């Protein structure tokens, strides 16, 4: 993990502290001068209140023009940013007709499938004409097409599990699955830096939640041993079920999970392993099959494999892969399967086609080239924490040009004006 210099951390906290103090002072005088406005609520409590509302009004609004900026093109390496302006100190933003061509440093489009692709795009358009943009129905009613069945078979074969189930939203895959996998009387042990979808899914389950130090198998074993010995709170009965939640690649830290060691600990204490591969599936491993392939872990040792299609596959939705019994159980109980609209048929076709490209089944070998660049980035990442992969597909025929950019000075405001100091290492294929 990257260690932040002490002075940088101190100055950052001091700046935030200053904003908090001035924000509360402004709120104090606001209550005095806007007394009649606050009295006009007629007994109702303010609908927006609390610390989150304070942060939005006093901190976020100052820099809102740097976030949530609409784009008017595909999320490719270069995309068009729409200019906006505000007449009320960034409380509301108004769009203009002016756009700027910008370098995309914040996309999940790891392998470039979200842009036009010579293999995927024609098949997606054909599917759109045949099936329509949406099924307008959940899977258990009229929302299951032949594409959904083909997609689930493709995903199961790709990740190395007997069966899989797909959902229309990646975030909901965790939040809707965890509460039906474990409940009251169960124990969830979660990595301290797991994604918010895992956290909310765990909270919604009603199970007891404990956290272990980020990516530290020794502390995981300590937590497991302690809570197995103590049992459930107050009753001290045995836990009905123990599930350990980890991610393949932690997106905010860029770290690979120490999966072999964690699996060994879970085997020792008979705990289930729930692996979130949102950022690793398709991107790492010899054939793009994720951290299990990369780190030499047998997929049979991972009980529940979760992933999303929004990163490497250029689509939307998520999946759960596991045993046939597990998947059949989820089809009967998961609210995301029973009540939510199924994944869009064109989106399903995009995933199927991108998997074929990754595996080389399209006959082009482009999947190997895409993965080789990401593999090089992982090696580079182990040397320096300041490199970002940028894939450029040239219209003049240089289809596989990569730039590895080290950002020496980065500012949201200056980035908008293209004031960037970049150290560029260009690699030609």
Short mmCIF file of C-alpha atoms in Angstrom, two decimals:
data_model
loop_
_atom_site.label_atom_id
_atom_site.label_comp_id
_atom_site.label_asym_id
_atom_site.label_seq_id
_atom_site.Cartn_x
_atom_site.Cartn_y
_atom_site.Cartn_z
CA UNK A 1 0.00 0.00 0.00
CA UNK A 2 1.19 3.54 -0.80
CA UNK A 3 2.37 5.44 2.27
CA UNK A 4 1.30 9.08 2.31
CA UNK A 5 4.02 11.54 3.43
CA UNK A 6 3.35 12.97 6.86
CA UNK A 7 3.39 16.62 5.77
CA UNK A 8 0.99 15.92 2.90
CA UNK A 9 -1.45 14.12 5.22
CA UNK A 10 -1.17 16.87 7.84
CA UNK A 11 -1.78 19.69 5.35
CA UNK A 12 -4.75 17.83 3.85
CA UNK A 13 -6.42 17.22 7.21
CA UNK A 14 -5.73 20.83 8.21
CA UNK A 15 -7.41 22.10 5.03
CA UNK A 16 -10.47 19.92 5.63
CA UNK A 17 -10.58 21.01 9.26
CA UNK A 18 -10.49 24.65 8.21
CA UNK A 19 -13.37 24.09 5.79
CA UNK A 20 -15.37 22.33 8.53
CA UNK A 21 -14.86 25.20 10.98
CA UNK A 22 -15.81 27.90 8.47
CA UNK A 23 -18.75 25.78 7.31
CA UNK A 24 -20.20 25.51 10.81
CA UNK A 25 -19.67 29.24 11.39
CA UNK A 26 -21.56 30.00 8.17
CA UNK A 27 -24.36 27.61 9.20
CA UNK A 28 -24.64 29.39 12.57
CA UNK A 29 -25.13 32.79 10.95
CA UNK A 30 -27.39 31.24 8.32
CA UNK A 31 -29.80 30.09 11.05
CA UNK A 32 -29.88 33.63 12.43
CA UNK A 33 -30.38 35.52 9.18
CA UNK A 34 -32.67 32.88 7.61
CA UNK A 35 -34.80 32.39 10.71
CA UNK A 36 -38.10 32.92 8.91
CA UNK A 37 -37.11 30.45 6.20
CA UNK A 38 -36.49 27.75 8.79
CA UNK A 39 -39.76 28.63 10.52
CA UNK A 40 -41.73 28.05 7.32
CA UNK A 41 -41.41 24.26 7.54
CA UNK A 42 -44.74 24.13 9.45
CA UNK A 43 -43.60 21.50 11.90
CA UNK A 44 -41.82 19.26 9.39
CA UNK A 45 -38.24 18.27 10.01
CA UNK A 46 -35.76 19.29 7.27
CA UNK A 47 -35.81 16.57 4.65
CA UNK A 48 -32.06 17.03 4.08
CA UNK A 49 -30.15 17.13 7.33
CA UNK A 50 -27.18 15.61 9.05
CA UNK A 51 -23.46 15.48 8.38
CA UNK A 52 -23.87 14.37 4.75
CA UNK A 53 -25.94 17.45 3.93
CA UNK A 54 -23.34 19.67 5.59
CA UNK A 55 -20.51 18.11 3.55
CA UNK A 56 -22.44 18.54 0.31
CA UNK A 57 -23.29 22.20 0.99
CA UNK A 58 -20.00 23.38 2.46
CA UNK A 59 -17.37 21.16 0.85
CA UNK A 60 -18.63 19.39 -2.26
CA UNK A 61 -20.36 22.43 -3.82
CA UNK A 62 -17.01 24.23 -3.91
CA UNK A 63 -15.62 21.70 -6.38
CA UNK A 64 -18.80 20.31 -7.93
CA UNK A 65 -17.74 21.58 -11.35
CA UNK A 66 -14.90 19.02 -11.32
CA UNK A 67 -17.17 16.01 -10.71
CA UNK A 68 -20.03 14.31 -12.49
CA UNK A 69 -19.16 16.01 -15.73
CA UNK A 70 -21.39 14.80 -18.61
CA UNK A 71 -19.70 13.28 -21.65
CA UNK A 72 -21.01 13.27 -25.20
CA UNK A 73 -19.12 10.31 -26.66
CA UNK A 74 -18.17 6.71 -25.95
CA UNK A 75 -16.00 6.21 -22.81
CA UNK A 76 -12.91 5.52 -24.92
CA UNK A 77 -9.33 6.61 -24.27
CA UNK A 78 -10.29 10.04 -25.61
CA UNK A 79 -13.78 11.37 -24.99
CA UNK A 80 -15.78 14.60 -25.25
CA UNK A 81 -16.49 16.53 -22.05
CA UNK A 82 -19.47 18.93 -22.02
CA UNK A 83 -18.78 22.36 -20.56
CA UNK A 84 -20.99 23.66 -17.77
CA UNK A 85 -21.45 26.91 -15.86
CA UNK A 86 -23.15 28.02 -12.65
CA UNK A 87 -24.81 31.24 -11.55
CA UNK A 88 -25.33 30.20 -7.90
CA UNK A 89 -21.89 29.19 -6.62
CA UNK A 90 -22.01 25.66 -8.04
CA UNK A 91 -25.31 24.70 -6.41
CA UNK A 92 -26.73 23.97 -9.83
CA UNK A 93 -24.83 23.37 -13.06
CA UNK A 94 -26.09 24.27 -16.54
CA UNK A 95 -24.81 22.58 -19.68
CA UNK A 96 -23.55 24.43 -22.72
CA UNK A 97 -23.10 23.29 -26.31
CA UNK A 98 -19.32 23.51 -26.03
CA UNK A 99 -17.28 20.28 -25.67
CA UNK A 100 -13.60 19.54 -25.14
CA UNK A 101 -11.71 16.44 -26.25
CA UNK A 102 -10.04 15.03 -23.13
CA UNK A 103 -7.83 12.15 -22.11
CA UNK A 104 -9.82 9.59 -20.10
CA UNK A 105 -8.04 8.78 -16.84
CA UNK A 106 -11.06 7.58 -14.88
CA UNK A 107 -12.77 4.79 -16.81
CA UNK A 108 -13.38 1.14 -15.97
CA UNK A 109 -12.89 0.34 -19.65
CA UNK A 110 -9.87 -1.88 -18.95
CA UNK A 111 -9.74 -3.76 -22.25
CA UNK A 112 -11.35 -1.17 -24.49
CA UNK A 113 -14.58 -3.10 -25.19
CA UNK A 114 -16.82 -0.16 -24.21
CA UNK A 115 -15.84 1.64 -27.41
CA UNK A 116 -16.65 0.41 -30.91
CA UNK A 117 -15.19 -3.06 -31.42
CA UNK A 118 -14.86 -4.82 -34.76
CA UNK A 119 -16.17 -8.12 -33.37
CA UNK A 120 -18.54 -7.13 -30.57
CA UNK A 121 -20.34 -4.07 -31.94
CA UNK A 122 -21.93 -5.63 -35.07
CA UNK A 123 -23.27 -8.52 -32.98
CA UNK A 124 -24.67 -6.13 -30.37
CA UNK A 125 -26.47 -4.13 -33.09
CA UNK A 126 -27.87 -7.34 -34.56
CA UNK A 127 -29.12 -8.38 -31.11
CA UNK A 128 -30.71 -4.97 -30.58
CA UNK A 129 -32.69 -5.35 -33.80
CA UNK A 130 -33.75 -8.87 -32.89
CA UNK A 131 -34.55 -8.64 -29.16
CA UNK A 132 -35.08 -4.89 -28.41
CA UNK A 133 -33.21 -2.83 -25.78
CA UNK A 134 -34.92 -4.40 -22.74
CA UNK A 135 -36.92 -7.44 -21.74
CA UNK A 136 -39.15 -5.24 -19.53
CA UNK A 137 -39.56 -8.19 -17.18
CA UNK A 138 -37.75 -10.06 -14.39
CA UNK A 139 -36.09 -13.37 -15.13
CA UNK A 140 -38.85 -15.48 -13.58
CA UNK A 141 -41.52 -13.96 -15.83
CA UNK A 142 -40.69 -12.99 -19.41
CA UNK A 143 -37.15 -11.78 -18.87
CA UNK A 144 -35.18 -14.90 -19.76
CA UNK A 145 -34.07 -15.14 -23.39
CA UNK A 146 -31.81 -17.61 -25.14
CA UNK A 147 -29.04 -15.04 -24.71
CA UNK A 148 -29.36 -15.11 -20.92
CA UNK A 149 -28.98 -18.89 -20.89
CA UNK A 150 -26.00 -18.70 -23.23
CA UNK A 151 -24.43 -15.95 -21.11
CA UNK A 152 -24.72 -17.95 -17.90
CA UNK A 153 -23.13 -20.97 -19.56
CA UNK A 154 -20.33 -18.79 -20.97
CA UNK A 155 -19.63 -17.20 -17.59
CA UNK A 156 -19.61 -20.55 -15.77
CA UNK A 157 -17.17 -22.02 -18.29
CA UNK A 158 -15.03 -18.88 -18.25
CA UNK A 159 -14.53 -18.74 -14.48
CA UNK A 160 -14.32 -22.51 -14.04
CA UNK A 161 -17.47 -23.17 -12.04
CA UNK A 162 -20.35 -25.63 -12.68
CA UNK A 163 -23.03 -22.91 -12.93
CA UNK A 164 -23.63 -19.17 -12.85
CA UNK A 165 -26.43 -16.64 -12.51
CA UNK A 166 -26.35 -13.13 -13.99
CA UNK A 167 -27.93 -9.90 -12.76
CA UNK A 168 -28.64 -6.56 -14.41
CA UNK A 169 -26.60 -4.49 -11.96
CA UNK A 170 -23.12 -5.14 -10.58
CA UNK A 171 -23.65 -3.29 -7.29
CA UNK A 172 -26.89 -5.16 -6.62
CA UNK A 173 -25.13 -8.48 -7.19
CA UNK A 174 -23.47 -8.15 -3.78
CA UNK A 175 -26.23 -6.31 -1.95
CA UNK A 176 -28.92 -8.77 -3.08
CA UNK A 177 -26.89 -11.99 -2.80
CA UNK A 178 -25.26 -11.74 0.62
CA UNK A 179 -28.55 -11.40 2.58
CA UNK A 180 -29.86 -14.66 1.09
CA UNK A 181 -26.59 -16.53 1.61
CA UNK A 182 -26.28 -15.82 5.32
CA UNK A 183 -28.50 -14.42 8.05
CA UNK A 184 -29.00 -14.21 11.77
CA UNK A 185 -26.76 -16.65 13.60
CA UNK A 186 -24.11 -16.45 10.90
CA UNK A 187 -20.70 -14.78 11.02
CA UNK A 188 -19.31 -12.57 8.26
CA UNK A 189 -15.61 -11.71 8.35
CA UNK A 190 -14.86 -8.94 5.90
CA UNK A 191 -11.67 -7.29 4.71
CA UNK A 192 -11.43 -3.78 6.15
CA UNK A 193 -11.20 -2.21 2.67
CA UNK A 194 -13.98 -4.11 0.91
CA UNK A 195 -16.27 -2.30 -1.52
CA UNK A 196 -19.39 -0.50 -0.31
CA UNK A 197 -21.66 -3.03 -2.05
CA UNK A 198 -20.14 -5.80 0.10
CA UNK A 199 -20.54 -3.71 3.24
CA UNK A 200 -24.20 -2.94 2.55
CA UNK A 201 -24.92 -6.53 1.58
CA UNK A 202 -23.35 -7.77 4.81
CA UNK A 203 -25.31 -5.26 6.89
CA UNK A 204 -28.55 -6.27 5.21
CA UNK A 205 -28.00 -9.93 6.03
CA UNK A 206 -28.51 -9.56 9.77
CA UNK A 207 -25.42 -11.68 10.43
CA UNK A 208 -22.73 -10.73 12.92
CA UNK A 209 -20.00 -8.80 11.12
CA UNK A 210 -16.33 -8.71 12.05
CA UNK A 211 -13.47 -7.09 10.16
CA UNK A 212 -9.89 -8.22 9.67
CA UNK A 213 -6.92 -6.05 8.74
CA UNK A 214 -6.67 -5.39 5.04
CA UNK A 215 -5.14 -8.31 3.14
CA UNK A 216 -3.62 -9.81 6.29
CA UNK A 217 -4.22 -13.60 6.48
CA UNK A 218 -2.59 -13.86 9.92
CA UNK A 219 -5.10 -11.43 11.40
CA UNK A 220 -7.93 -13.22 9.60
CA UNK A 221 -6.88 -16.45 11.31
CA UNK A 222 -6.76 -14.66 14.66
CA UNK A 223 -10.29 -13.28 14.21
CA UNK A 224 -11.61 -16.66 13.08
CA UNK A 225 -10.05 -18.51 15.98
CA UNK A 226 -11.34 -16.01 18.54
CA UNK A 227 -14.94 -15.93 17.33
CA UNK A 228 -15.20 -19.67 16.74
CA UNK A 229 -14.10 -20.16 20.34
CA UNK A 230 -16.54 -17.57 21.69
CA UNK A 231 -19.51 -18.57 19.53
CA UNK A 232 -22.57 -16.40 19.02
CA UNK A 233 -23.06 -13.35 21.24
CA UNK A 234 -24.82 -14.01 24.58
CA UNK A 235 -25.83 -17.59 23.75
CA UNK A 236 -22.30 -18.78 22.79
CA UNK A 237 -23.84 -21.31 20.44
CA UNK A 238 -21.97 -22.46 17.35
CA UNK A 239 -22.19 -20.22 14.33
CA UNK A 240 -24.65 -21.45 11.74
CA UNK A 241 -22.33 -20.41 8.94
CA UNK A 242 -19.07 -18.45 8.54
CA UNK A 243 -18.32 -16.53 5.34
CA UNK A 244 -15.09 -14.64 4.59
CA UNK A 245 -15.49 -11.76 2.12
CA UNK A 246 -12.53 -10.59 0.02
CA UNK A 247 -11.88 -8.90 -3.32
CA UNK A 248 -9.61 -10.16 -6.11
CA UNK A 249 -8.17 -6.70 -6.75
CA UNK A 250 -8.92 -3.85 -4.36
CA UNK A 251 -9.75 -1.06 -6.78
CA UNK A 252 -8.89 1.91 -4.59
CA UNK A 253 -5.54 0.44 -3.51
CA UNK A 254 -4.64 -1.49 -6.67
CA UNK A 255 -3.58 -4.49 -4.57
CA UNK A 256 -3.99 -8.16 -5.37
CA UNK A 257 -5.69 -10.28 -2.74
CA UNK A 258 -3.46 -12.77 -0.92
CA UNK A 259 -5.89 -15.44 -2.01
CA UNK A 260 -3.79 -18.62 -1.56
CA UNK A 261 -3.08 -17.79 2.09
CA UNK A 262 -6.68 -16.70 2.77
CA UNK A 263 -8.08 -19.87 1.20
CA UNK A 264 -5.72 -21.96 3.33
CA UNK A 265 -6.93 -20.24 6.51
CA UNK A 266 -10.59 -20.65 5.54
CA UNK A 267 -10.06 -24.36 4.81
CA UNK A 268 -8.45 -24.81 8.20
CA UNK A 269 -11.43 -23.28 10.05
CA UNK A 270 -14.18 -24.54 7.68
CA UNK A 271 -15.23 -21.05 6.56
CA UNK A 272 -16.71 -20.29 3.14
CA UNK A 273 -14.80 -17.98 0.78
CA UNK A 274 -16.74 -15.26 -1.07
CA UNK A 275 -14.53 -13.69 -3.76
CA UNK A 276 -15.47 -10.41 -5.46
CA UNK A 277 -13.67 -10.23 -8.81
CA UNK A 278 -15.25 -7.03 -10.12
CA UNK A 279 -11.87 -5.54 -11.05
CA UNK A 280 -9.88 -8.69 -11.78
CA UNK A 281 -12.03 -10.94 -13.95
CA UNK A 282 -11.05 -10.65 -17.60
CA UNK A 283 -8.09 -8.43 -16.76
CA UNK A 284 -5.58 -10.72 -15.03
CA UNK A 285 -4.46 -14.31 -15.48
CA UNK A 286 -2.92 -16.08 -18.45
CA UNK A 287 -6.27 -16.29 -20.24
CA UNK A 288 -8.03 -13.49 -18.34
CA UNK A 289 -9.83 -15.75 -15.88
CA UNK A 290 -9.01 -13.69 -12.82
CA UNK A 291 -6.94 -13.96 -9.68
CA UNK A 292 -7.48 -17.70 -9.24
CA UNK A 293 -5.70 -18.32 -12.52
CA UNK A 294 -3.08 -15.66 -11.80
CA UNK A 295 -2.23 -16.91 -8.30
CA UNK A 296 -2.69 -20.63 -8.96
CA UNK A 297 -5.75 -21.14 -6.77
CA UNK A 298 -8.16 -23.94 -7.67
CA UNK A 299 -11.61 -22.43 -8.28
CA UNK A 300 -13.09 -25.40 -6.40
CA UNK A 301 -11.56 -23.89 -3.24
CA UNK A 302 -13.52 -20.65 -3.70
CA UNK A 303 -17.13 -21.28 -2.73
CA UNK A 304 -18.77 -18.18 -4.20
CA UNK A 305 -17.26 -16.26 -7.12
CA UNK A 306 -18.74 -12.85 -7.83
CA UNK A 307 -17.85 -10.46 -10.63
CA UNK A 308 -19.18 -7.61 -12.74
CA UNK A 309 -19.34 -6.95 -16.47
CA UNK A 310 -18.78 -3.20 -16.21
CA UNK A 311 -14.98 -3.29 -16.31
CA UNK A 312 -13.22 -5.74 -18.61
CA UNK A 313 -16.28 -6.61 -20.70
CA UNK A 314 -17.55 -3.12 -21.54
CA UNK A 315 -21.13 -3.86 -20.53
CA UNK A 316 -23.29 -3.82 -17.39
CA UNK A 317 -24.48 -6.26 -14.74
CA UNK A 318 -22.85 -8.88 -12.56
CA UNK A 319 -22.73 -12.60 -11.89
CA UNK A 320 -22.45 -15.20 -9.15
CA UNK A 321 -20.73 -18.48 -10.01
CA UNK A 322 -20.62 -21.56 -7.83
CA UNK A 323 -22.04 -25.03 -7.43
CA UNK A 324 -25.27 -26.01 -9.18
CA UNK A 325 -27.02 -26.24 -5.82
CA UNK A 326 -25.96 -22.71 -4.89
CA UNK A 327 -27.07 -21.18 -8.19
CA UNK A 328 -30.42 -22.98 -8.10
CA UNK A 329 -30.94 -21.70 -4.56
CA UNK A 330 -30.20 -18.12 -5.66
CA UNK A 331 -32.68 -18.41 -8.53
CA UNK A 332 -35.37 -19.22 -5.97
CA UNK A 333 -34.43 -16.61 -3.37
CA UNK A 334 -32.43 -13.68 -4.78
CA UNK A 335 -34.57 -10.51 -5.08
CA UNK A 336 -32.35 -9.29 -7.92
CA UNK A 337 -33.38 -12.38 -9.89
CA UNK A 338 -37.02 -12.51 -8.81
CA UNK A 339 -38.02 -8.84 -8.97
CA UNK A 340 -35.48 -6.81 -10.96
CA UNK A 341 -35.58 -6.46 -14.74
CA UNK A 342 -33.17 -8.89 -16.38
CA UNK A 343 -29.99 -7.75 -18.05
CA UNK A 344 -30.54 -6.06 -21.40
CA UNK A 345 -30.17 -8.48 -24.38
CA UNK A 346 -27.68 -6.21 -26.22
CA UNK A 347 -25.65 -5.94 -23.00
CA UNK A 348 -25.73 -9.74 -22.67
CA UNK A 349 -24.50 -10.13 -26.26
CA UNK A 350 -21.69 -7.65 -25.58
CA UNK A 351 -20.48 -9.82 -22.69
CA UNK A 352 -20.70 -13.04 -24.70
CA UNK A 353 -18.77 -11.49 -27.59
CA UNK A 354 -16.08 -9.94 -25.38
CA UNK A 355 -15.51 -13.26 -23.61
CA UNK A 356 -14.93 -14.87 -27.02
CA UNK A 357 -12.41 -12.16 -27.90
CA UNK A 358 -10.61 -12.57 -24.57
CA UNK A 359 -10.38 -16.33 -25.08
CA UNK A 360 -9.30 -15.93 -28.71
CA UNK A 361 -12.41 -17.64 -30.06
CA UNK A 362 -13.00 -14.79 -32.51
CA UNK A 363 -9.93 -15.92 -34.45
CA UNK A 364 -8.08 -12.59 -34.19
CA UNK A 365 -5.79 -13.02 -31.19
CA UNK A 366 -6.67 -9.50 -30.00
CA UNK A 367 -7.58 -10.78 -26.55
CA UNK A 368 -4.02 -11.95 -25.96
CA UNK A 369 -2.67 -8.53 -26.96
CA UNK A 370 -5.09 -6.71 -24.65
CA UNK A 371 -4.21 -8.94 -21.70
CA UNK A 372 -0.47 -8.70 -22.34
CA UNK A 373 -0.58 -4.94 -21.87
CA UNK A 374 -2.44 -5.30 -18.59
CA UNK A 375 0.05 -7.95 -17.43
CA UNK A 376 2.87 -5.52 -18.18
CA UNK A 377 1.04 -2.88 -16.16
CA UNK A 378 0.80 -5.21 -13.17
CA UNK A 379 4.56 -5.78 -13.29
CA UNK A 380 5.10 -2.04 -13.63
CA UNK A 381 2.67 -1.43 -10.77
CA UNK A 382 4.78 -3.61 -8.49
CA UNK A 383 7.73 -1.30 -9.14
CA UNK A 384 5.96 2.05 -8.90
CA UNK A 385 2.61 3.10 -7.52
CA UNK A 386 2.27 6.09 -9.83
CA UNK A 387 1.68 4.56 -13.24
CA UNK A 388 -1.62 4.59 -15.07
CA UNK A 389 -2.40 2.51 -18.15
CA UNK A 390 -3.75 4.37 -21.13
CA UNK A 391 -4.74 2.48 -24.25
CA UNK A 392 -4.82 4.45 -27.49
CA UNK A 393 -6.40 2.98 -30.60
CA UNK A 394 -5.19 5.05 -33.55
CA UNK A 395 -7.43 5.65 -36.53
CA UNK A 396 -4.36 5.63 -38.77
CA UNK A 397 -3.72 1.94 -38.19
CA UNK A 398 -1.63 1.93 -35.00
CA UNK A 399 -4.18 -0.24 -33.25
CA UNK A 400 -2.14 -1.29 -30.25
CA UNK A 401 -0.25 1.68 -28.90
CA UNK A 402 0.06 1.96 -25.14
CA UNK A 403 1.13 4.87 -23.01
CA UNK A 404 2.16 4.45 -19.41
CA UNK A 405 1.83 7.81 -17.81
CA UNK A 406 3.28 8.94 -14.52
CA UNK A 407 1.46 12.01 -13.31
CA UNK A 408 3.91 14.34 -11.59
CA UNK A 409 1.44 17.13 -10.89
CA UNK A 410 -2.32 16.63 -10.98
CA UNK A 411 -5.07 19.10 -10.21
CA UNK A 412 -8.74 18.90 -11.18
CA UNK A 413 -8.81 22.56 -12.07
CA UNK A 414 -5.55 22.51 -14.02
CA UNK A 415 -6.46 19.22 -15.69
CA UNK A 416 -9.48 20.90 -17.20
CA UNK A 417 -7.09 23.40 -18.83
CA UNK A 418 -4.71 20.64 -19.93
CA UNK A 419 -1.95 21.73 -17.58
CA UNK A 420 -0.45 18.33 -16.98
CA UNK A 421 3.16 17.39 -16.49
CA UNK A 422 3.49 13.86 -17.79
CA UNK A 423 6.33 11.41 -18.03
CA UNK A 424 5.35 9.22 -20.97
CA UNK A 425 6.80 5.84 -21.85
CA UNK A 426 5.43 4.77 -25.21
CA UNK A 427 5.45 1.12 -26.17
CA UNK A 428 4.78 0.15 -29.80
CA UNK A 429 3.43 -3.21 -30.89
#
